[in-house]
Amino acid sequence: MIWNPNKECMPREQLRELQGKRLQKLVAYVYHNVPFYRHKMQEMDLMPEDIRSIDDIVKLPFTTKQDLRDNYPYGLMAAPKSEVVRVHASSGTTGNPTIVGYTRKDLAVWSEVMSRCLSAYGVTREDTFSVSYGYGLFTGGLGAHYGVENLGATVIPASTGNTEKHVRLIRDLHITGIACTPSYALYLAETVDKMGIDKNELSLRIGAFGAEPWTEHMRQEIQERLGLKAYNLYGLSEIMGPGVSCECEEQNGSHIQEDHFYPEIINPETLAPLPYGQQGELVFTTLTKEGMPLLRYRTKDLTSLMPGICPCGRTSVRMTPIMGRSDDMLIIRGINVFPSQVESVILSMKEFEPRYMLVVDRVNNLDTLQVQVEVRRDYFSDDIASMLNLKKLLSDKLKSVLSISADVKLMEPNSIQRSQGKSQRVIDKRTFL
Ligand code: ADP
Ligand code: K
Ligand code: ZN
């Protein structure tokens, strides 16, 4: 079912006209309300009137994650405080998280695009849908939650954790749909097995999976083990949260909600725009956002836009699965982790050499993070109790900075391999392709 055929199936020329109008309005809005953008445009000798159609978008300045950090917390907010009704945050490298703010209208748009995604997966008002993204500052939980409610299905705000209880709820409440990370879906499948429950006792039929890259192979495995159809759900907090793009029944690329989020692909080195079909960095302009609108936000996600119209009837452009990222950000159990976060914790403790290695793996379908770090000679000892203490101290600090737990492995001085050229600090044993 198509939730909003007027917008989702709009003829392309009409859509581009709408995007152009919305862009003009947006540029005037940020020029007057966000000093950061006004100054950038003035530096480029650009006035809002210079933007006449969507094609003029290439004249506008880019926005980066660093810009969000530099303007922490509210510097990029365009709406007055009285209009902002919700704030979300995602973790940052240096302790400054990036903050995003939403007006009432932004939340309505978010629910709308999430409902479009759920409809595309085949969710109806008859479904009982469990949201197992984390609820809280992350956008996953609440974002999916209000989309389900807005559609009229019954939402079960399960969040993450307490997986056995969740499995019982899935069985007893006849839950038919679930939104979570693909790795959590596999963990759920394992728990189902461990509890001795047959997948045929469950009524699951639809899964909305995202927040981290996943493969076709993983899709097959999740589908097989949970007895449902697994769909991709993509989004990022800076642009909105989950619902920026989603697969339809064709499962051939994810439709971008283009009337709200205008996508471009650029060469991440030269910043030159690339045509449909070519892989590069995905960039979004939030055409309708009021709280914290962004011009040409560089997502760091590598993908391509697909030429051609989808047989499902939607005219919005599709993106291919995310191939990776152009920066060093790792996604572990759906949470963004930068090696530099680990580094800053290690460097803050006198007991350690600035020598460390992050080993990321997937064990029993769940991401694991091991942090290997060299203990300074003066602090290294055979006393097990003191070593265990040190290990715990570092684990606790890492947990509070990363929001996920890491397995700390203390290493003898000089035991971590020195690299020849560019130092390699991450070994990611997971394969996404
Ligand atoms: P959230 O809090 O919703 O996880 P973040 O802003 O913390 O949002 O993370 C967004 C990033 O997560 C994206 O830029 C992308 O790298 C990754 N991501 C989200 N959805 C998907 C998906 N379906 N496939 C691959 N990567 C995804
Ligand atoms: K994420
Ligand atoms: Zn389609």
CSV table of C-alpha atoms in Angstrom, one decimal, residues 30-426:
chain,number,residue,atom,x,y,z
A,30,VAL,CA,18.1,29.8,7.1
A,31,TYR,CA,19.6,33.0,5.7
A,32,HIS,CA,17.5,35.0,8.1
A,33,ASN,CA,17.5,32.7,11.1
A,34,VAL,CA,20.9,30.9,11.2
A,35,PRO,CA,24.0,33.2,11.4
A,36,PHE,CA,26.2,30.3,10.4
A,37,TYR,CA,24.5,29.9,7.0
A,38,ARG,CA,24.1,33.7,6.5
A,39,HIS,CA,27.9,34.1,7.0
A,40,LYS,CA,28.7,31.2,4.7
A,41,MET,CA,26.5,32.5,2.0
A,42,GLN,CA,27.9,36.0,2.4
A,43,GLU,CA,31.4,34.7,2.0
A,44,MET,CA,30.3,33.0,-1.2
A,45,ASP,CA,28.6,36.2,-2.4
A,46,LEU,CA,25.3,34.3,-2.5
A,47,MET,CA,21.9,35.8,-1.8
A,48,PRO,CA,18.7,33.8,-1.2
A,49,GLU,CA,17.3,35.2,-4.5
A,50,ASP,CA,20.1,33.4,-6.4
A,51,ILE,CA,18.4,30.1,-5.7
A,52,ARG,CA,15.6,29.8,-8.3
A,53,SER,CA,15.2,26.1,-8.9
A,54,ILE,CA,16.4,22.8,-7.4
A,55,ASP,CA,19.3,22.8,-9.9
A,56,ASP,CA,20.7,25.8,-8.1
A,57,ILE,CA,21.3,23.6,-5.0
A,58,VAL,CA,24.9,23.1,-6.2
A,59,LYS,CA,25.7,26.7,-5.4
A,60,LEU,CA,25.0,26.3,-1.7
A,61,PRO,CA,27.6,25.5,1.0
A,62,PHE,CA,28.0,22.1,2.5
A,63,THR,CA,27.5,21.3,6.1
A,64,THR,CA,29.6,18.7,8.0
A,65,LYS,CA,29.4,16.9,11.3
A,66,GLN,CA,32.2,19.2,12.5
A,67,ASP,CA,30.0,22.2,11.8
A,68,LEU,CA,27.4,20.7,14.1
A,69,ARG,CA,30.0,20.1,16.8
A,70,ASP,CA,31.4,23.7,16.5
A,71,ASN,CA,28.0,25.1,16.9
A,72,TYR,CA,27.0,22.8,19.8
A,73,PRO,CA,24.5,22.9,21.3
A,74,TYR,CA,22.0,25.2,19.7
A,75,GLY,CA,24.0,27.2,17.2
A,76,LEU,CA,22.4,25.8,14.1
A,77,MET,CA,18.8,25.9,15.4
A,78,ALA,CA,16.6,28.0,13.1
A,79,ALA,CA,13.4,27.9,15.1
A,80,PRO,CA,13.0,30.0,18.3
A,81,LYS,CA,13.2,28.0,21.5
A,82,SER,CA,9.5,28.3,22.0
A,83,GLU,CA,8.9,26.3,18.8
A,84,VAL,CA,11.3,23.5,19.6
A,85,VAL,CA,9.4,20.6,21.2
A,86,ARG,CA,12.0,17.8,21.2
A,87,VAL,CA,15.7,17.2,21.1
A,88,HIS,CA,17.7,14.1,20.2
A,89,ALA,CA,21.4,13.6,20.2
A,90,SER,CA,24.0,11.3,18.7
A,91,SER,CA,27.4,10.5,20.2
A,92,GLY,CA,30.4,12.7,19.3
A,93,THR,CA,34.1,12.1,19.1
A,94,THR,CA,35.3,14.6,21.6
A,95,GLY,CA,32.6,14.4,24.2
A,96,ASN,CA,30.4,16.9,22.5
A,97,PRO,CA,27.4,15.0,21.2
A,98,THR,CA,25.6,16.5,18.2
A,99,ILE,CA,22.2,17.9,19.1
A,100,VAL,CA,19.2,18.1,16.8
A,101,GLY,CA,15.9,19.9,17.5
A,102,TYR,CA,12.4,19.3,16.2
A,103,THR,CA,9.4,21.5,16.0
A,104,ARG,CA,5.9,20.1,16.1
A,105,LYS,CA,5.8,20.2,12.3
A,106,ASP,CA,9.1,18.4,12.1
A,107,LEU,CA,7.7,15.6,14.3
A,108,ALA,CA,4.6,15.4,12.1
A,109,VAL,CA,6.8,15.1,9.0
A,110,TRP,CA,8.9,12.4,10.7
A,111,SER,CA,5.8,10.4,11.6
A,112,GLU,CA,4.6,10.8,8.0
A,113,VAL,CA,7.8,9.5,6.4
A,114,MET,CA,8.0,6.6,8.9
A,115,SER,CA,4.4,5.7,8.1
A,116,ARG,CA,5.2,5.8,4.4
A,117,CYS,CA,8.0,3.3,5.1
A,118,LEU,CA,5.9,1.0,7.1
A,119,SER,CA,3.2,1.0,4.5
A,120,ALA,CA,5.7,0.2,1.8
A,121,TYR,CA,6.6,-2.9,3.9
A,122,GLY,CA,3.0,-3.9,4.0
A,123,VAL,CA,2.2,-2.9,7.7
A,124,THR,CA,-1.5,-2.1,8.2
A,125,ARG,CA,-3.7,-1.0,11.1
A,126,GLU,CA,-4.3,-4.7,11.9
A,127,ASP,CA,-0.6,-5.2,12.7
A,128,THR,CA,1.0,-5.3,16.2
A,129,PHE,CA,4.4,-3.8,15.8
A,130,SER,CA,7.3,-4.0,18.3
A,131,VAL,CA,9.9,-1.2,18.3
A,132,SER,CA,13.2,-2.6,19.5
A,133,TYR,CA,15.5,0.2,18.7
A,134,GLY,CA,16.7,1.9,21.8
A,135,TYR,CA,14.4,4.5,23.2
A,136,GLY,CA,16.1,7.7,24.5
A,137,LEU,CA,18.4,10.3,22.9
A,138,PHE,CA,18.9,8.1,19.9
A,139,THR,CA,16.3,8.6,17.2
A,140,GLY,CA,15.6,5.0,16.5
A,141,GLY,CA,13.1,4.2,19.2
A,142,LEU,CA,10.9,7.2,19.3
A,143,GLY,CA,11.2,7.8,15.6
A,144,ALA,CA,9.8,4.4,14.7
A,145,HIS,CA,7.3,4.5,17.5
A,146,TYR,CA,5.4,7.5,16.4
A,147,GLY,CA,5.4,6.3,12.8
A,148,VAL,CA,3.7,3.1,13.9
A,149,GLU,CA,1.1,5.0,15.9
A,150,ASN,CA,0.5,7.5,13.1
A,151,LEU,CA,-0.2,4.6,10.7
A,152,GLY,CA,-2.7,3.2,13.2
A,153,ALA,CA,-1.0,-0.1,14.0
A,154,THR,CA,-0.5,-1.1,17.6
A,155,VAL,CA,2.9,-0.2,18.9
A,156,ILE,CA,4.7,-2.3,21.5
A,157,PRO,CA,7.6,-0.1,22.8
A,158,ALA,CA,9.9,-3.0,23.7
A,159,SER,CA,13.2,-1.1,23.3
A,160,THR,CA,16.3,-3.2,23.6
A,161,GLY,CA,17.4,-5.6,26.3
A,162,ASN,CA,15.4,-8.2,28.3
A,163,THR,CA,15.3,-10.3,25.1
A,164,GLU,CA,13.6,-13.4,26.6
A,165,LYS,CA,10.7,-11.3,27.9
A,166,HIS,CA,10.5,-9.7,24.5
A,167,VAL,CA,10.3,-13.1,22.8
A,168,ARG,CA,7.5,-14.1,25.1
A,169,LEU,CA,5.6,-10.9,24.2
A,170,ILE,CA,6.2,-11.5,20.5
A,171,ARG,CA,4.5,-14.9,21.0
A,172,ASP,CA,1.8,-14.0,23.4
A,173,LEU,CA,0.7,-10.7,21.9
A,174,HIS,CA,0.9,-12.1,18.3
A,175,ILE,CA,3.3,-9.4,17.3
A,176,THR,CA,3.5,-9.3,13.5
A,177,GLY,CA,6.2,-6.7,12.9
A,178,ILE,CA,9.4,-5.6,14.4
A,179,ALA,CA,11.9,-2.7,13.9
A,180,CYS,CA,15.4,-3.2,15.2
A,181,THR,CA,19.0,-3.5,14.0
A,182,PRO,CA,19.7,-6.5,11.8
A,183,SER,CA,22.2,-7.8,14.4
A,184,TYR,CA,19.6,-7.6,17.1
A,185,ALA,CA,17.1,-9.5,14.9
A,186,LEU,CA,19.6,-12.3,14.6
A,187,TYR,CA,20.2,-12.2,18.4
A,188,LEU,CA,16.4,-12.4,18.8
A,189,ALA,CA,16.3,-15.5,16.5
A,190,GLU,CA,19.0,-17.2,18.6
A,191,THR,CA,17.1,-16.4,21.8
A,192,VAL,CA,13.9,-17.9,20.3
A,193,ASP,CA,15.9,-21.1,19.5
A,194,LYS,CA,17.4,-21.1,23.0
A,195,MET,CA,14.0,-20.9,24.6
A,196,GLY,CA,12.9,-23.8,22.6
A,197,ILE,CA,10.2,-21.9,20.8
A,198,ASP,CA,9.4,-22.9,17.2
A,199,LYS,CA,9.3,-19.9,14.8
A,200,ASN,CA,5.8,-21.2,13.7
A,201,GLU,CA,4.5,-20.4,17.1
A,202,LEU,CA,5.2,-16.7,16.3
A,203,SER,CA,3.2,-14.5,14.0
A,204,LEU,CA,6.1,-12.3,12.8
A,205,ARG,CA,5.7,-11.3,9.2
A,206,ILE,CA,7.5,-8.0,8.7
A,207,GLY,CA,10.9,-6.6,9.9
A,208,ALA,CA,12.2,-3.1,9.5
A,209,PHE,CA,15.9,-3.2,9.9
A,210,GLY,CA,18.5,-0.5,9.8
A,211,ALA,CA,20.9,1.8,11.8
A,212,GLU,CA,23.8,-0.3,10.6
A,213,PRO,CA,25.0,-1.8,7.3
A,214,TRP,CA,23.8,-5.3,6.5
A,215,THR,CA,24.1,-7.8,3.7
A,216,GLU,CA,21.9,-9.8,1.4
A,217,HIS,CA,23.2,-12.8,3.2
A,218,MET,CA,22.1,-11.5,6.5
A,219,ARG,CA,18.7,-10.7,5.1
A,220,GLN,CA,18.3,-14.4,4.0
A,221,GLU,CA,19.3,-15.6,7.4
A,222,ILE,CA,17.0,-13.3,9.4
A,223,GLN,CA,14.1,-14.1,7.1
A,224,GLU,CA,14.7,-17.8,7.4
A,225,ARG,CA,15.2,-17.9,11.1
A,226,LEU,CA,12.4,-15.5,12.2
A,227,GLY,CA,9.9,-16.4,9.4
A,228,LEU,CA,9.4,-12.9,8.3
A,229,LYS,CA,10.2,-10.6,5.3
A,230,ALA,CA,13.1,-8.3,6.1
A,231,TYR,CA,13.2,-4.7,4.7
A,232,ASN,CA,15.8,-2.0,4.9
A,233,LEU,CA,15.1,1.2,6.8
A,234,TYR,CA,17.7,4.0,6.6
A,235,GLY,CA,18.0,7.3,8.4
A,236,LEU,CA,20.3,9.5,10.4
A,237,SER,CA,19.6,11.9,13.3
A,238,GLU,CA,21.0,15.0,11.6
A,239,ILE,CA,18.5,14.7,8.8
A,240,MET,CA,15.6,13.3,10.9
A,241,GLY,CA,16.1,9.8,12.1
A,242,PRO,CA,14.8,6.5,10.7
A,243,GLY,CA,12.5,7.0,7.7
A,244,VAL,CA,14.7,9.0,5.4
A,245,SER,CA,14.6,6.1,3.0
A,246,CYS,CA,13.1,2.6,2.9
A,247,GLU,CA,12.7,-0.4,0.6
A,248,CYS,CA,9.3,-1.2,-1.1
A,249,GLU,CA,8.0,-4.6,-2.0
A,250,GLU,CA,10.4,-4.7,-4.9
A,251,GLN,CA,13.4,-4.7,-2.4
A,252,ASN,CA,15.6,-3.2,-5.1
A,253,GLY,CA,17.1,-0.1,-3.5
A,254,SER,CA,15.5,2.2,-0.9
A,255,HIS,CA,13.2,5.0,-1.9
A,256,ILE,CA,14.3,8.4,-0.5
A,257,GLN,CA,11.5,10.6,0.8
A,258,GLU,CA,12.6,13.1,-1.7
A,259,ASP,CA,9.9,15.8,-1.2
A,260,HIS,CA,11.5,16.3,2.3
A,261,PHE,CA,15.1,15.2,2.0
A,262,TYR,CA,16.9,16.2,-1.2
A,263,PRO,CA,19.7,13.7,-2.0
A,264,GLU,CA,22.9,14.3,-3.9
A,265,ILE,CA,26.0,12.1,-4.5
A,266,ILE,CA,29.4,13.8,-4.4
A,267,ASN,CA,33.0,12.8,-4.8
A,268,PRO,CA,34.1,13.0,-1.2
A,269,GLU,CA,37.6,14.3,-2.2
A,270,THR,CA,36.7,16.9,-4.8
A,271,LEU,CA,33.2,17.5,-3.6
A,272,ALA,CA,32.0,17.5,-7.2
A,273,PRO,CA,28.4,16.3,-7.7
A,274,LEU,CA,28.2,12.9,-9.4
A,275,PRO,CA,25.5,11.6,-11.7
A,276,TYR,CA,22.9,8.9,-10.9
A,277,GLY,CA,24.5,5.5,-11.0
A,278,GLN,CA,27.9,6.6,-9.7
A,279,GLN,CA,29.0,5.8,-6.2
A,280,GLY,CA,30.1,8.5,-3.8
A,281,GLU,CA,29.1,10.3,-0.6
A,282,LEU,CA,25.5,10.8,0.1
A,283,VAL,CA,24.5,14.4,0.9
A,284,PHE,CA,21.1,15.6,2.1
A,285,THR,CA,19.3,19.0,2.2
A,286,THR,CA,16.3,19.0,4.6
A,287,LEU,CA,13.7,20.7,2.3
A,288,THR,CA,11.0,21.2,4.9
A,289,LYS,CA,12.6,21.1,8.3
A,290,GLU,CA,12.0,24.0,10.7
A,291,GLY,CA,13.9,23.1,13.9
A,292,MET,CA,17.4,22.5,12.6
A,293,PRO,CA,17.4,22.5,8.9
A,294,LEU,CA,20.6,21.6,7.1
A,295,LEU,CA,21.9,22.6,3.7
A,296,ARG,CA,23.9,19.8,1.8
A,297,TYR,CA,24.7,17.8,4.9
A,298,ARG,CA,27.6,15.4,4.2
A,299,THR,CA,26.5,12.0,5.6
A,300,LYS,CA,29.8,10.2,5.0
A,301,ASP,CA,27.7,7.3,3.8
A,302,LEU,CA,28.9,5.8,0.5
A,303,THR,CA,26.1,4.8,-1.9
A,304,SER,CA,24.7,5.6,-5.3
A,305,LEU,CA,21.3,6.8,-6.6
A,306,MET,CA,19.5,4.5,-9.0
A,307,PRO,CA,18.4,5.8,-12.3
A,308,GLY,CA,14.9,4.7,-13.5
A,309,ILE,CA,11.5,4.4,-12.1
A,310,CYS,CA,10.5,1.6,-9.7
A,311,PRO,CA,7.7,-0.8,-10.8
A,312,CYS,CA,6.0,-0.2,-7.4
A,313,GLY,CA,4.6,3.1,-8.7
A,314,ARG,CA,6.6,5.4,-6.5
A,315,THR,CA,8.6,8.0,-8.4
A,316,SER,CA,11.0,8.9,-5.7
A,317,VAL,CA,14.7,8.0,-6.4
A,318,ARG,CA,16.2,4.9,-4.8
A,319,MET,CA,19.6,4.5,-3.1
A,320,THR,CA,21.6,1.3,-3.2
A,321,PRO,CA,22.7,-0.3,0.1
A,322,ILE,CA,25.3,1.7,2.1
A,323,MET,CA,28.7,0.4,1.0
A,324,GLY,CA,30.7,1.8,3.8
A,325,ARG,CA,31.7,5.2,5.2
A,326,SER,CA,34.2,7.7,4.1
A,327,ASP,CA,35.4,8.4,7.6
A,328,ASP,CA,36.6,6.1,10.4
A,329,MET,CA,33.3,5.8,12.2
A,330,LEU,CA,32.4,2.2,13.2
A,331,ILE,CA,28.8,1.2,13.8
A,332,ILE,CA,28.7,-1.4,16.6
A,333,ARG,CA,25.3,-2.7,17.5
A,334,GLY,CA,23.7,0.3,15.8
A,335,ILE,CA,25.7,2.7,18.0
A,336,ASN,CA,28.3,5.0,16.3
A,337,VAL,CA,31.8,4.6,17.7
A,338,PHE,CA,34.8,6.6,16.6
A,339,PRO,CA,38.3,5.1,17.3
A,340,SER,CA,39.2,8.6,18.6
A,341,GLN,CA,36.7,8.2,21.4
A,342,VAL,CA,38.6,5.2,22.7
A,343,GLU,CA,41.9,7.0,22.2
A,344,SER,CA,40.8,10.0,24.3
A,345,VAL,CA,39.9,7.7,27.2
A,346,ILE,CA,43.2,5.8,27.0
A,347,LEU,CA,45.2,9.0,26.8
A,348,SER,CA,43.5,10.3,29.8
A,349,MET,CA,44.8,7.5,32.0
A,350,LYS,CA,48.4,7.5,33.1
A,351,GLU,CA,48.6,3.7,33.2
A,352,PHE,CA,48.5,3.3,29.5
A,353,GLU,CA,50.8,3.7,26.5
A,354,PRO,CA,49.1,5.4,23.6
A,355,ARG,CA,49.1,2.1,21.8
A,356,TYR,CA,45.8,0.4,21.3
A,357,MET,CA,43.9,-1.7,18.8
A,358,LEU,CA,40.2,-2.1,18.3
A,359,VAL,CA,39.0,-5.5,17.2
A,360,VAL,CA,35.4,-5.6,16.0
A,361,ASP,CA,33.8,-8.9,15.3
A,362,ARG,CA,30.4,-10.6,15.2
A,363,VAL,CA,30.0,-13.4,17.6
A,364,ASN,CA,26.6,-15.3,17.7
A,365,ASN,CA,25.3,-12.6,15.4
A,366,LEU,CA,26.0,-9.8,17.8
A,367,ASP,CA,28.8,-7.2,17.3
A,368,THR,CA,31.6,-7.3,19.8
A,369,LEU,CA,34.3,-4.8,20.5
A,370,GLN,CA,37.6,-5.7,22.0
A,371,VAL,CA,40.0,-2.9,23.1
A,372,GLN,CA,43.6,-4.1,23.3
A,373,VAL,CA,45.8,-1.6,25.1
A,374,GLU,CA,49.4,-1.6,26.3
A,375,VAL,CA,50.1,-1.0,30.0
A,376,ARG,CA,53.1,1.2,30.7
A,377,ARG,CA,56.1,-0.6,32.1
A,378,ASP,CA,55.8,1.1,35.5
A,379,TYR,CA,52.2,-0.1,35.9
A,380,PHE,CA,52.5,-3.5,34.5
A,381,SER,CA,52.7,-6.2,37.2
A,382,ASP,CA,52.1,-9.9,37.9
A,383,ASP,CA,49.6,-9.0,40.6
A,384,ILE,CA,46.4,-10.2,39.2
A,385,ALA,CA,44.2,-8.1,41.5
A,386,SER,CA,45.8,-4.9,40.5
A,387,MET,CA,45.6,-5.8,36.8
A,388,LEU,CA,41.9,-6.7,37.1
A,389,ASN,CA,41.3,-3.4,38.9
A,390,LEU,CA,42.9,-1.5,36.0
A,391,LYS,CA,40.9,-3.5,33.5
A,392,LYS,CA,37.7,-2.7,35.2
A,393,LEU,CA,38.6,1.0,35.5
A,394,LEU,CA,39.1,1.3,31.8
A,395,SER,CA,36.0,-0.8,30.9
A,396,ASP,CA,33.9,1.5,33.0
A,397,LYS,CA,35.3,4.6,31.5
A,398,LEU,CA,34.8,3.2,28.0
A,399,LYS,CA,31.3,2.2,28.7
A,400,SER,CA,30.3,5.7,29.9
A,401,VAL,CA,31.9,7.4,26.8
A,402,LEU,CA,30.8,4.9,24.1
A,403,SER,CA,27.5,3.8,25.6
A,404,ILE,CA,28.3,0.2,24.7
A,405,SER,CA,30.5,-2.2,26.6
A,406,ALA,CA,33.9,-3.2,25.3
A,407,ASP,CA,36.0,-6.2,26.3
A,408,VAL,CA,39.3,-4.8,27.5
A,409,LYS,CA,42.5,-6.8,27.0
A,410,LEU,CA,45.5,-5.5,28.8
A,411,MET,CA,48.7,-6.1,26.9
A,412,GLU,CA,52.4,-6.1,27.9
A,413,PRO,CA,54.5,-3.2,27.0
A,414,ASN,CA,55.6,-3.3,23.4
A,415,SER,CA,53.3,-6.1,22.4
A,416,ILE,CA,51.0,-4.4,20.0
A,417,GLN,CA,52.3,-4.6,16.5
A,418,ARG,CA,53.8,-1.4,15.1
A,419,SER,CA,52.7,-0.6,11.7
A,420,GLN,CA,55.0,0.4,8.7
A,421,GLY,CA,53.0,3.2,7.3
A,422,LYS,CA,49.6,4.6,8.3
A,423,SER,CA,48.9,3.1,11.7
A,424,GLN,CA,46.1,0.6,11.7
A,425,ARG,CA,44.0,0.8,14.8
A,426,VAL,CA,40.9,-1.0,13.8
